CSV table of C-alpha atoms and ligand atoms in Angstrom, one decimal:
chain,number,residue,atom,x,y,z
A,1,MET,CA,-19.5,7.1,0.8
A,2,ALA,CA,-17.3,4.5,2.9
A,3,LEU,CA,-14.0,4.6,4.5
A,4,ILE,CA,-12.6,1.0,3.5
A,5,VAL,CA,-9.0,-0.6,4.5
A,6,GLN,CA,-7.9,-2.9,2.1
A,7,LYS,CA,-4.6,-5.0,2.2
A,8,TYR,CA,-2.7,-6.8,-0.6
A,9,GLY,CA,-0.5,-9.7,0.3
A,10,GLY,CA,2.3,-10.7,-1.8
A,11,THR,CA,1.4,-12.9,-4.0
A,12,SER,CA,-1.0,-10.0,-5.0
A,13,VAL,CA,2.0,-7.7,-5.1
A,14,GLY,CA,4.5,-10.3,-6.9
A,15,ASP,CA,5.6,-8.2,-9.6
A,16,ILE,CA,4.5,-5.0,-11.3
A,17,GLU,CA,2.1,-6.2,-14.2
A,18,ARG,CA,0.0,-7.4,-10.2
A,19,ILE,CA,1.0,-4.2,-8.8
A,20,LYS,CA,-1.0,-2.1,-11.8
A,21,ASN,CA,-3.5,-4.7,-11.7
A,22,VAL,CA,-4.1,-3.8,-7.9
A,23,ALA,CA,-4.0,-0.4,-8.6
A,24,ARG,CA,-6.9,-1.1,-11.4
A,25,LYS,CA,-8.7,-2.8,-8.2
A,26,VAL,CA,-8.1,0.5,-6.0
A,27,LYS,CA,-9.3,2.9,-8.9
A,28,ALA,CA,-12.1,0.8,-9.3
A,29,ARG,CA,-13.5,1.4,-5.7
A,30,VAL,CA,-11.8,4.7,-5.6
A,31,ASP,CA,-13.8,5.9,-8.3
A,32,GLN,CA,-17.3,4.2,-6.5
A,33,GLY,CA,-16.5,7.6,-4.3
A,34,HIS,CA,-15.2,5.5,-1.4
A,35,GLN,CA,-12.4,6.4,0.7
A,36,LEU,CA,-10.0,4.2,0.7
A,37,VAL,CA,-6.8,3.0,3.1
A,38,VAL,CA,-4.3,0.5,1.0
A,39,VAL,CA,-1.9,-2.0,2.9
A,40,LEU,CA,0.6,-3.5,1.4
A,41,SER,CA,2.8,-6.4,1.8
A,42,ALA,CA,6.5,-7.2,0.3
A,43,MET,CA,6.3,-8.4,-2.6
A,44,ALA,CA,6.2,-12.5,-2.8
A,45,GLY,CA,9.4,-13.9,-1.6
A,46,VAL,CA,11.3,-10.4,-0.6
A,47,THR,CA,10.9,-11.3,2.7
A,48,ASN,CA,12.2,-14.7,2.7
A,49,SER,CA,15.1,-13.3,0.7
A,50,LEU,CA,15.9,-10.4,3.1
A,51,ILE,CA,16.2,-12.9,6.1
A,52,ALA,CA,18.0,-15.3,4.1
A,53,LEU,CA,20.5,-12.2,3.5
A,54,ALA,CA,20.7,-11.5,6.9
A,55,GLY,CA,21.3,-15.1,7.2
A,56,GLU,CA,24.6,-15.0,5.5
A,57,ILE,CA,26.3,-12.6,7.9
A,58,SER,CA,24.7,-14.1,11.1
A,59,SER,CA,23.0,-16.9,12.3
A,60,ASP,CA,21.6,-14.7,15.3
A,61,PRO,CA,21.2,-11.3,13.5
A,62,ASP,CA,20.8,-8.3,15.9
A,63,PRO,CA,16.9,-8.3,16.0
A,64,ARG,CA,16.7,-4.3,15.7
A,65,GLU,CA,19.0,-4.1,12.5
A,66,LEU,CA,17.1,-7.5,11.2
A,67,ASP,CA,13.5,-5.2,11.6
A,68,VAL,CA,15.3,-2.1,9.6
A,69,LEU,CA,16.2,-4.6,6.9
A,70,LEU,CA,12.7,-6.5,6.9
A,71,THR,CA,11.1,-3.0,6.4
A,72,THR,CA,12.6,-2.0,3.4
A,73,GLY,CA,10.2,-5.3,1.6
A,74,GLU,CA,7.1,-3.0,2.3
A,75,GLN,CA,8.7,0.2,1.4
A,76,GLN,CA,9.9,-1.2,-2.0
A,77,SER,CA,6.3,-2.1,-2.9
A,78,VAL,CA,4.2,1.0,-1.7
A,79,ALA,CA,6.2,2.8,-3.4
A,80,LEU,CA,6.2,1.3,-6.5
A,81,PHE,CA,2.2,0.9,-5.8
A,82,CYS,CA,1.8,4.7,-5.3
A,83,MET,CA,3.8,5.2,-8.8
A,84,ALA,CA,1.2,2.8,-10.7
A,85,ALA,CA,-1.6,4.9,-8.7
A,86,ARG,CA,-0.6,8.2,-10.1
A,87,GLU,CA,-0.2,6.9,-13.4
A,88,MET,CA,-3.6,6.1,-13.0
A,89,GLY,CA,-4.4,9.4,-11.9
A,90,MET,CA,-5.0,8.5,-8.1
A,91,PRO,CA,-3.2,11.0,-5.9
A,92,ALA,CA,-1.7,8.6,-4.3
A,93,ARG,CA,0.8,9.3,-1.0
A,94,SER,CA,2.8,6.4,0.9
A,95,LEU,CA,3.4,6.1,4.2
A,96,MET,CA,5.7,4.0,6.0
A,97,GLY,CA,4.9,2.6,9.8
A,98,PHE,CA,6.4,5.4,11.8
A,99,GLN,CA,4.7,8.0,9.0
A,100,ALA,CA,1.5,6.1,9.8
A,101,ALA,CA,2.2,7.0,13.5
A,102,ILE,CA,1.8,2.9,13.9
A,103,LEU,CA,3.0,3.2,17.6
A,104,THR,CA,4.2,-0.5,19.2
A,105,ASP,CA,6.0,-1.8,21.8
A,106,ARG,CA,10.4,-2.3,21.7
A,107,MET,CA,9.5,-6.5,20.8
A,108,PHE,CA,11.2,-6.6,17.3
A,109,GLY,CA,10.7,-8.9,15.0
A,110,ARG,CA,7.1,-9.5,17.0
A,111,ALA,CA,6.2,-6.1,18.2
A,112,ARG,CA,2.6,-5.0,19.0
A,113,ILE,CA,0.7,-2.4,18.0
A,114,ASN,CA,-0.3,-0.3,21.0
A,115,PHE,CA,-1.7,2.6,19.2
A,116,VAL,CA,-2.3,4.2,15.8
A,117,GLU,CA,-2.3,7.9,15.9
A,118,THR,CA,-4.8,8.5,12.6
A,119,ARG,CA,-4.1,12.5,12.7
A,120,ARG,CA,-2.2,12.5,9.2
A,121,ILE,CA,-3.9,9.9,7.5
A,122,HIS,CA,-7.1,11.7,7.9
A,123,GLU,CA,-5.1,14.8,6.8
A,124,LEU,CA,-4.4,12.9,3.5
A,125,LEU,CA,-7.5,11.7,3.1
A,126,ASP,CA,-9.1,14.9,3.7
A,127,LYS,CA,-7.2,16.4,0.8
A,128,GLY,CA,-8.3,13.4,-1.1
A,129,ARG,CA,-5.3,11.1,-1.2
A,130,LEU,CA,-5.4,7.6,-1.5
A,131,VAL,CA,-3.5,6.7,1.7
A,132,VAL,CA,-0.4,3.4,1.1
A,133,VAL,CA,0.5,2.3,4.1
A,134,ALA,CA,3.3,-0.2,4.2
A,135,GLY,CA,2.1,-3.1,6.3
A,136,PHE,CA,4.1,-5.4,8.9
A,137,GLN,CA,5.7,-2.5,10.6
A,138,GLY,CA,5.5,-0.1,12.8
A,139,VAL,CA,7.5,2.4,15.1
A,140,ASP,CA,9.0,2.2,18.9
A,141,GLU,CA,7.1,4.8,20.9
A,142,ASP,CA,9.4,5.7,23.7
A,143,THR,CA,12.8,5.3,21.2
A,144,GLY,CA,11.2,5.9,17.4
A,145,ASP,CA,13.7,2.4,16.2
A,146,ILE,CA,11.4,0.8,13.5
A,147,THR,CA,9.5,-2.7,14.8
A,148,THR,CA,8.1,-5.2,12.8
A,149,LEU,CA,4.9,-7.2,13.4
A,150,GLY,CA,6.3,-10.7,12.7
A,151,ARG,CA,5.5,-12.9,10.1
A,152,GLY,CA,2.0,-12.3,8.2
A,153,GLY,CA,2.1,-8.6,10.0
A,154,SER,CA,0.4,-7.0,7.6
A,155,ASP,CA,-2.9,-8.2,8.2
A,156,THR,CA,-2.7,-6.9,11.7
A,157,THR,CA,-1.2,-3.6,10.2
A,158,ALA,CA,-5.1,-3.8,8.0
A,159,VAL,CA,-7.1,-4.5,10.8
A,160,ALA,CA,-5.9,-2.0,13.4
A,161,LEU,CA,-6.1,1.0,11.1
A,162,ALA,CA,-9.4,-0.4,10.0
A,163,ALA,CA,-10.4,0.0,14.2
A,164,ALA,CA,-8.3,3.3,14.5
A,165,LEU,CA,-10.3,4.8,11.4
A,166,ARG,CA,-13.6,3.3,12.4
A,167,ALA,CA,-13.4,1.7,8.7
A,168,GLU,CA,-16.3,0.3,7.3
A,169,VAL,CA,-14.8,-2.9,6.1
A,170,CYS,CA,-11.4,-4.4,6.7
A,171,GLU,CA,-10.6,-6.4,3.1
A,172,ILE,CA,-7.6,-8.8,3.4
A,173,TYR,CA,-7.1,-9.5,-0.8
A,174,THR,CA,-5.0,-12.8,-1.3
A,175,ASP,CA,-4.4,-15.2,-3.4
A,176,VAL,CA,-7.7,-17.7,-2.2
A,177,GLU,CA,-11.0,-16.7,-2.4
A,178,GLY,CA,-11.7,-16.9,0.9
A,179,VAL,CA,-11.3,-18.7,4.5
A,180,PHE,CA,-11.7,-22.1,3.6
A,181,THR,CA,-12.8,-25.5,5.4
A,182,THR,CA,-8.9,-26.6,4.9
A,183,ASP,CA,-5.6,-25.4,3.3
A,184,PRO,CA,-7.2,-25.0,-0.6
A,185,ASN,CA,-3.9,-25.7,-1.9
A,186,VAL,CA,-3.5,-29.1,0.1
A,187,GLU,CA,-7.1,-30.4,-0.2
A,188,PRO,CA,-8.7,-29.2,-3.6
A,189,LYS,CA,-12.1,-30.1,-2.2
A,190,ALA,CA,-12.2,-28.0,0.4
A,191,ARG,CA,-15.3,-25.2,0.4
A,192,LYS,CA,-15.0,-21.7,1.0
A,193,LEU,CA,-16.9,-20.7,3.8
A,194,ALA,CA,-19.5,-17.5,3.4
A,195,GLN,CA,-19.0,-16.7,6.8
A,196,VAL,CA,-16.7,-17.4,10.4
A,197,SER,CA,-16.8,-16.1,13.3
A,198,TYR,CA,-13.8,-14.3,15.3
A,199,GLU,CA,-13.8,-17.4,18.0
A,200,GLU,CA,-13.6,-19.9,15.2
A,201,MET,CA,-10.8,-18.1,12.8
A,202,LEU,CA,-8.8,-17.3,15.9
A,203,GLU,CA,-8.3,-21.3,16.5
A,204,MET,CA,-7.9,-21.6,13.0
A,205,ALA,CA,-5.0,-19.0,12.7
A,206,SER,CA,-3.5,-20.4,15.6
A,207,LEU,CA,-3.5,-23.8,14.7
A,208,GLY,CA,-2.0,-23.2,11.7
A,209,ALA,CA,-4.6,-21.4,8.9
A,210,LYS,CA,-2.3,-18.8,7.5
A,211,VAL,CA,-4.6,-16.9,5.7
A,212,LEU,CA,-4.9,-14.6,8.9
A,213,ASP,CA,-2.5,-13.6,10.7
A,214,ILE,CA,-3.6,-15.1,14.7
A,215,ARG,CA,-2.7,-11.2,15.6
A,216,SER,CA,-5.5,-9.4,13.1
A,217,VAL,CA,-8.1,-11.4,14.2
A,218,ALA,CA,-8.0,-10.8,17.6
A,219,LEU,CA,-7.8,-7.1,16.9
A,220,ALA,CA,-10.8,-7.4,14.8
A,221,ALA,CA,-12.6,-9.5,17.8
A,222,LYS,CA,-11.9,-6.8,20.2
A,223,PHE,CA,-12.8,-3.9,17.8
A,224,GLY,CA,-15.8,-5.8,16.0
A,225,VAL,CA,-14.3,-4.9,12.9
A,226,ARG,CA,-15.9,-6.8,9.9
A,227,VAL,CA,-13.2,-8.7,8.3
A,228,HIS,CA,-13.7,-9.5,4.4
A,229,VAL,CA,-11.3,-12.0,3.5
A,230,ARG,CA,-11.2,-12.3,-0.6
A,231,SER,CA,-9.3,-13.3,-4.0
A,232,THR,CA,-7.1,-10.4,-5.8
A,233,PHE,CA,-7.6,-12.3,-8.9
A,234,THR,CA,-12.0,-12.8,-8.8
A,235,ASP,CA,-14.5,-10.7,-8.1
A,236,ARG,CA,-16.3,-12.7,-6.2
A,237,GLU,CA,-17.6,-12.9,-2.8
A,238,GLY,CA,-14.9,-13.9,-0.1
A,239,THR,CA,-15.7,-15.1,3.6
A,240,MET,CA,-17.1,-12.1,6.1
A,241,VAL,CA,-14.9,-12.6,9.5
A,242,ILE,CA,-17.9,-11.8,12.0
A,243,PRO,CA,-19.4,-12.2,15.7
A,244,GLU,CA,-21.0,-15.7,16.3
A,245,ASP,CA,-24.5,-13.8,17.1
A,246,HIS,CA,-24.4,-12.8,13.5
A,247,ILE,CA,-23.4,-16.3,12.4
A,248,ASP,CA,-26.6,-18.0,10.3
A,249,GLU,CA,-25.2,-21.6,10.2
A,250,LYS,CA,-23.5,-23.1,13.1
A,251,LEU,CA,-21.0,-26.0,11.6
A,252,MET,CA,-20.0,-28.7,14.2
A,253,VAL,CA,-16.8,-28.8,12.1
A,254,SER,CA,-16.2,-25.5,10.4
A,255,GLY,CA,-12.3,-26.3,9.6
A,256,VAL,CA,-9.3,-28.7,9.9
A,257,ALA,CA,-6.0,-27.1,10.4
A,258,TYR,CA,-2.8,-28.3,10.2
A,259,ASN,CA,0.7,-27.0,11.5
A,260,LYS,CA,4.2,-28.6,10.9
A,261,ASN,CA,6.0,-25.7,12.9
A,262,GLU,CA,6.2,-27.1,16.2
A,263,ALA,CA,8.9,-29.6,17.6
A,264,ARG,CA,8.0,-31.8,20.5
A,265,ILE,CA,10.4,-32.0,23.6
A,266,LYS,CA,10.4,-34.6,26.0
A,267,VAL,CA,11.8,-34.6,29.5
A,268,ARG,CA,11.8,-38.7,30.9
A,269,GLY,CA,12.4,-39.3,34.6
A,270,VAL,CA,11.4,-36.1,36.1
A,271,PRO,CA,11.0,-36.3,39.5
A,272,ASP,CA,7.0,-36.2,40.0
A,273,GLN,CA,7.1,-32.9,43.3
A,274,PRO,CA,5.6,-30.0,43.5
A,275,GLY,CA,7.2,-27.0,41.6
A,276,VAL,CA,9.1,-29.4,39.0
A,277,ALA,CA,7.3,-28.2,36.2
A,278,SER,CA,7.3,-24.5,36.8
A,279,LYS,CA,11.2,-24.7,37.4
A,280,LEU,CA,10.9,-26.4,33.6
A,281,PHE,CA,8.9,-24.1,31.9
A,282,THR,CA,9.9,-20.6,33.8
A,283,PRO,CA,13.1,-20.8,32.1
A,284,ILE,CA,11.5,-21.2,28.7
A,285,SER,CA,8.5,-18.1,29.2
A,286,GLN,CA,11.1,-15.5,30.6
A,287,ALA,CA,12.6,-16.5,26.7
A,288,GLY,CA,9.5,-15.3,25.1
A,289,ILE,CA,9.0,-19.1,24.2
A,290,VAL,CA,5.6,-19.8,23.4
A,291,VAL,CA,4.9,-23.3,24.9
A,292,ASP,CA,1.7,-25.1,23.2
A,293,VAL,CA,0.5,-28.8,23.9
A,294,ILE,CA,1.9,-29.9,27.0
A,295,ILE,CA,1.5,-33.9,28.0
A,296,GLN,CA,2.1,-35.0,31.6
A,297,ASN,CA,2.2,-39.0,31.9
A,298,THR,CA,0.4,-40.5,35.2
A,299,SER,CA,3.6,-41.0,37.4
A,300,ALA,CA,5.2,-44.3,38.4
A,301,ASP,CA,7.3,-44.8,41.7
A,302,GLY,CA,7.1,-41.2,41.9
A,303,ILE,CA,9.0,-40.8,38.8
A,304,THR,CA,6.7,-38.7,35.6
A,305,ASP,CA,7.3,-37.9,31.8
A,306,LEU,CA,6.8,-34.1,30.7
A,307,THR,CA,6.2,-33.7,26.6
A,308,PHE,CA,5.5,-30.2,24.9
A,309,THR,CA,5.5,-28.9,22.0
A,310,VAL,CA,7.2,-25.7,21.3
A,311,PRO,CA,7.9,-23.3,17.5
A,312,LYS,CA,10.4,-24.6,15.2
A,313,THR,CA,12.0,-21.8,15.4
A,314,ASP,CA,12.6,-21.7,19.1
A,315,TYR,CA,13.4,-25.4,19.6
A,316,LYS,CA,17.3,-25.0,20.0
A,317,ARG,CA,16.9,-22.8,22.5
A,318,ALA,CA,14.0,-24.7,24.5
A,319,LEU,CA,16.0,-27.7,24.0
A,320,GLU,CA,19.0,-25.8,25.6
A,321,LEU,CA,17.2,-24.4,28.6
A,322,VAL,CA,15.4,-27.5,29.2
A,323,GLN,CA,18.4,-29.7,29.0
A,324,GLN,CA,20.2,-26.9,31.9
A,325,VAL,CA,16.9,-27.2,34.4
A,326,ALA,CA,17.1,-31.1,33.5
A,327,GLN,CA,19.9,-31.8,35.6
A,328,THR,CA,18.9,-29.6,38.2
A,329,ILE,CA,15.7,-31.2,39.0
A,330,GLY,CA,17.3,-34.5,38.6
A,331,ALA,CA,15.3,-35.7,35.2
A,332,ARG,CA,16.8,-38.7,33.2
A,333,ALA,CA,17.1,-37.5,29.7
A,334,VAL,CA,15.7,-34.8,27.3
A,335,ARG,CA,15.2,-35.6,23.9
A,336,GLY,CA,14.2,-33.2,21.1
A,337,ASP,CA,11.9,-34.2,17.7
A,338,THR,CA,11.3,-32.1,14.5
A,339,ASP,CA,9.9,-34.4,12.4
A,340,ILE,CA,5.6,-33.4,14.3
A,341,ALA,CA,3.2,-31.9,13.0
A,342,LYS,CA,-0.6,-31.0,14.9
A,343,VAL,CA,-3.7,-32.1,12.9
A,344,SER,CA,-7.0,-29.9,14.4
A,345,ILE,CA,-10.3,-29.5,14.0
A,346,ILE,CA,-12.6,-26.3,14.8
A,347,GLY,CA,-15.9,-25.7,15.1
A,348,ILE,CA,-18.8,-23.3,17.3
A,349,GLY,CA,-21.1,-26.4,17.2
A,350,MET,CA,-18.6,-28.8,19.3
A,351,ARG,CA,-20.5,-27.2,22.0
A,352,ASN,CA,-23.2,-28.8,21.4
A,353,HIS,CA,-22.2,-31.9,20.7
A,354,SER,CA,-20.5,-35.3,21.5
A,355,GLY,CA,-19.0,-37.7,19.6
A,356,VAL,CA,-16.8,-35.2,17.6
A,357,ALA,CA,-13.2,-36.6,19.5
A,358,THR,CA,-14.4,-40.2,19.2
A,359,LYS,CA,-14.9,-39.5,15.1
A,360,MET,CA,-11.6,-37.7,14.8
A,361,PHE,CA,-9.4,-40.5,16.5
A,362,GLU,CA,-11.0,-43.2,14.3
A,363,THR,CA,-10.4,-41.2,11.5
A,364,LEU,CA,-7.0,-40.9,12.0
A,365,ALA,CA,-7.0,-44.6,13.4
A,366,ARG,CA,-8.3,-46.0,10.2
A,367,GLU,CA,-5.6,-44.4,8.1
A,368,ASN,CA,-3.1,-45.8,10.7
A,369,ILE,CA,-2.0,-42.9,11.9
A,370,ASN,CA,-0.8,-42.8,15.6
A,371,ILE,CA,-1.6,-40.1,17.5
A,372,GLN,CA,1.3,-38.7,19.9
A,373,MET,CA,-0.6,-35.6,21.6
A,374,ILE,CA,-4.0,-34.8,22.2
A,375,ASN,CA,-5.4,-31.2,23.2
A,376,THR,CA,-8.7,-29.9,23.1
A,377,SER,CA,-10.6,-26.7,24.1
A,378,GLU,CA,-14.1,-26.2,24.0
A,379,ILE,CA,-14.6,-25.4,20.0
A,380,LYS,CA,-11.1,-27.5,18.4
A,381,ILE,CA,-9.5,-30.3,18.9
A,382,SER,CA,-5.8,-31.4,17.9
A,383,CYS,CA,-3.4,-34.1,17.4
A,384,VAL,CA,0.0,-34.3,17.2
A,385,ILE,CA,0.9,-37.3,14.4
A,386,GLU,CA,4.1,-37.5,12.4
A,387,GLU,CA,5.1,-34.9,10.2
A,388,LYS,CA,5.1,-37.3,6.8
A,389,TYR,CA,1.1,-38.1,7.5
A,390,THR,CA,0.3,-34.8,7.6
A,391,GLU,CA,-1.7,-34.2,4.0
A,392,LEU,CA,-3.5,-37.6,4.3
A,393,ALA,CA,-4.5,-36.7,7.8
A,394,VAL,CA,-6.1,-33.5,6.6
A,395,ARG,CA,-7.6,-35.3,3.5
A,396,ALA,CA,-9.2,-37.7,5.9
A,397,LEU,CA,-11.0,-35.2,8.6
A,398,HIS,CA,-11.7,-33.0,5.4
A,399,GLU,CA,-14.4,-36.3,4.1
A,400,ALA,CA,-15.1,-37.6,7.7
A,401,PHE,CA,-16.6,-34.4,8.9
A,402,GLY,CA,-18.6,-34.1,5.3
A,403,LEU,CA,-16.8,-30.7,4.7
A,404,ALA,CA,-16.0,-30.9,0.9
A,405,GLN,CA,-17.7,-29.3,-1.6
A,406,GLN,CA,-21.1,-30.9,-2.6
A,407,ASN,CA,-21.3,-28.5,-5.9
A,408,GLU,CA,-19.0,-27.0,-8.4
A,409,PRO,CA,-18.2,-23.6,-7.3
A,410,GLU,CA,-17.6,-21.8,-10.4
A,411,ALA,CA,-21.0,-22.6,-11.6
A,412,GLU,CA,-22.2,-21.5,-8.0
A,413,GLU,CA,-20.1,-18.5,-7.6
A,414,VAL,CA,-20.7,-16.6,-11.0
A,415,SER,CA,-24.0,-15.1,-10.0
A,416,ARG,CA,-23.0,-13.6,-7.7
A,417,VAL,CA,-20.5,-10.9,-9.6
B,501,ADP,P1,-0.7,-13.3,1.8
B,501,ADP,O1,0.8,-13.4,1.1
B,501,ADP,O2,-1.9,-12.9,0.5
B,501,ADP,O3,-1.0,-12.8,2.8
B,501,ADP,P2,-0.6,-15.8,3.0
B,501,ADP,O4,0.2,-16.9,2.0
B,501,ADP,O5,-0.1,-15.4,3.8
B,501,ADP,O6,-1.2,-15.1,1.9
B,501,ADP,O7,-2.1,-16.8,3.0
B,501,ADP,C1,-3.0,-17.3,1.9
B,501,ADP,C2,-2.5,-18.7,1.5
B,501,ADP,O8,-3.0,-19.7,3.2
B,501,ADP,C3,-3.1,-19.5,0.6
B,501,ADP,O9,-2.7,-19.6,-0.1
B,501,ADP,C4,-3.3,-20.9,1.3
B,501,ADP,O10,-2.5,-21.4,0.9
B,501,ADP,C5,-3.5,-20.8,2.7
B,501,ADP,N1,-4.4,-21.5,3.7
B,501,ADP,C6,-4.1,-22.2,4.9
B,501,ADP,N2,-5.6,-22.6,5.1
B,501,ADP,C7,-6.4,-21.9,4.5
B,501,ADP,C8,-7.3,-22.1,4.9
B,501,ADP,N3,-8.4,-22.6,6.1
B,501,ADP,N4,-8.6,-21.1,4.0
B,501,ADP,C9,-8.1,-20.4,3.4
B,501,ADP,N5,-6.4,-20.7,2.9
B,501,ADP,C10,-5.8,-21.2,3.6
B,502,LIG,N1,6.3,-9.4,4.5
B,502,LIG,C1,5.7,-9.9,5.6
B,502,LIG,C2,6.2,-11.4,5.4
B,502,LIG,O1,6.3,-11.5,4.5
B,502,LIG,C3,4.7,-9.5,6.1
B,502,LIG,C4,3.1,-10.0,5.4
B,502,LIG,O2,3.2,-10.1,4.4
B,502,LIG,O3,2.4,-9.6,6.1
B,502,LIG,O4,5.8,-12.0,6.4
B,503,MG,MG1,-0.5,-13.5,5.0
């Protein structure tokens, strides 16, 4: 008998039939004698419509109240699921984030989990209950206020619970069959990876592959949680996210990711003096805005240009802050551009291969796609390009690095069911 944490995403619980389908899947595992903790997202579209409702009242809703509102999405899905589970004879008990004692800091909208007090969950499991926890939410340990963990945060709830409960595995059930070489909804030829390392997955998630929330991957790596990403709608094996030294085949490039959620800010004619970059970026970081790619041009006549990207959601605020600083440091102009995307290739095998960057640049050049910014790390290369070329770039890179599937996946996989 194993303790398993399962998480089902929004599409998986998107309507009543799907909620019943999930309850049947859970029952099959419970009937095998396993102890289960189930984490659910809000039904598909619910979080977005709650955000839209708040937006009808205010362009900048109070963050505390927004979190109170958004957590109702998961409150609905866990209650409905428990009803469905009980109809099937499972003694299910729902817990909201505060009841499951998922203790966070006070950063509404993007709270971090500090601690999970598992006593209540253990008590329920010991009584033979099926424990069903609302994803994406926690409670500020100092004030008791309700918090949310950021979009896609139910993955993080699941991994945090798996770590705290020392679960055998954390199964992330979603609408695709695992982690693919790129978004299968953009490139139908994308291939499912049997295994992916924490490090690669961390890069993929941070570079836009939303199949796993980045914080969930960081937590899994920190606590060594084995994560199995798989489909709600088939029984096929998915992708195991595991330590690098357990990976059988270290691919040079294992994935292509894209991100359309960044915007670029260019500060022209910046005096090339010590302290200028710090003056520009300090107010941005103080506002909690995460800067991604940064480029500083070589200076001519003591003047340079600084270009960087920020999340689109923080773009307006970042632009305002930069405009204020630009005046005080005597920069010539500030320009913004939201029409960009970042495409990236990721692979642990890159550590031992040269020529990967050249191949990426050549591939984009062949498609006549101009590279506006470049950023590299040991296991990834990212290029900022014009947004309208995103899909073209993803497919071309996927092809160029030989990632497309060779066989019909259905035929290959059936034998493993
Ligand atoms: P859930 O609601 O179950 O949490 P998400 O929508 O957050 O699901 O994540 C699943 C989606 O991630 C897929 O539908 C797919 O479009 C997208 N995705 C992006 N990159 C990848 C990738 N490399 N592998 C698998 N899915 C990916
Ligand atoms: N419901 C939340 C969202 O849509 C959390 C999640 O689905 O993981 O972002
Ligand atoms: Mg998700």
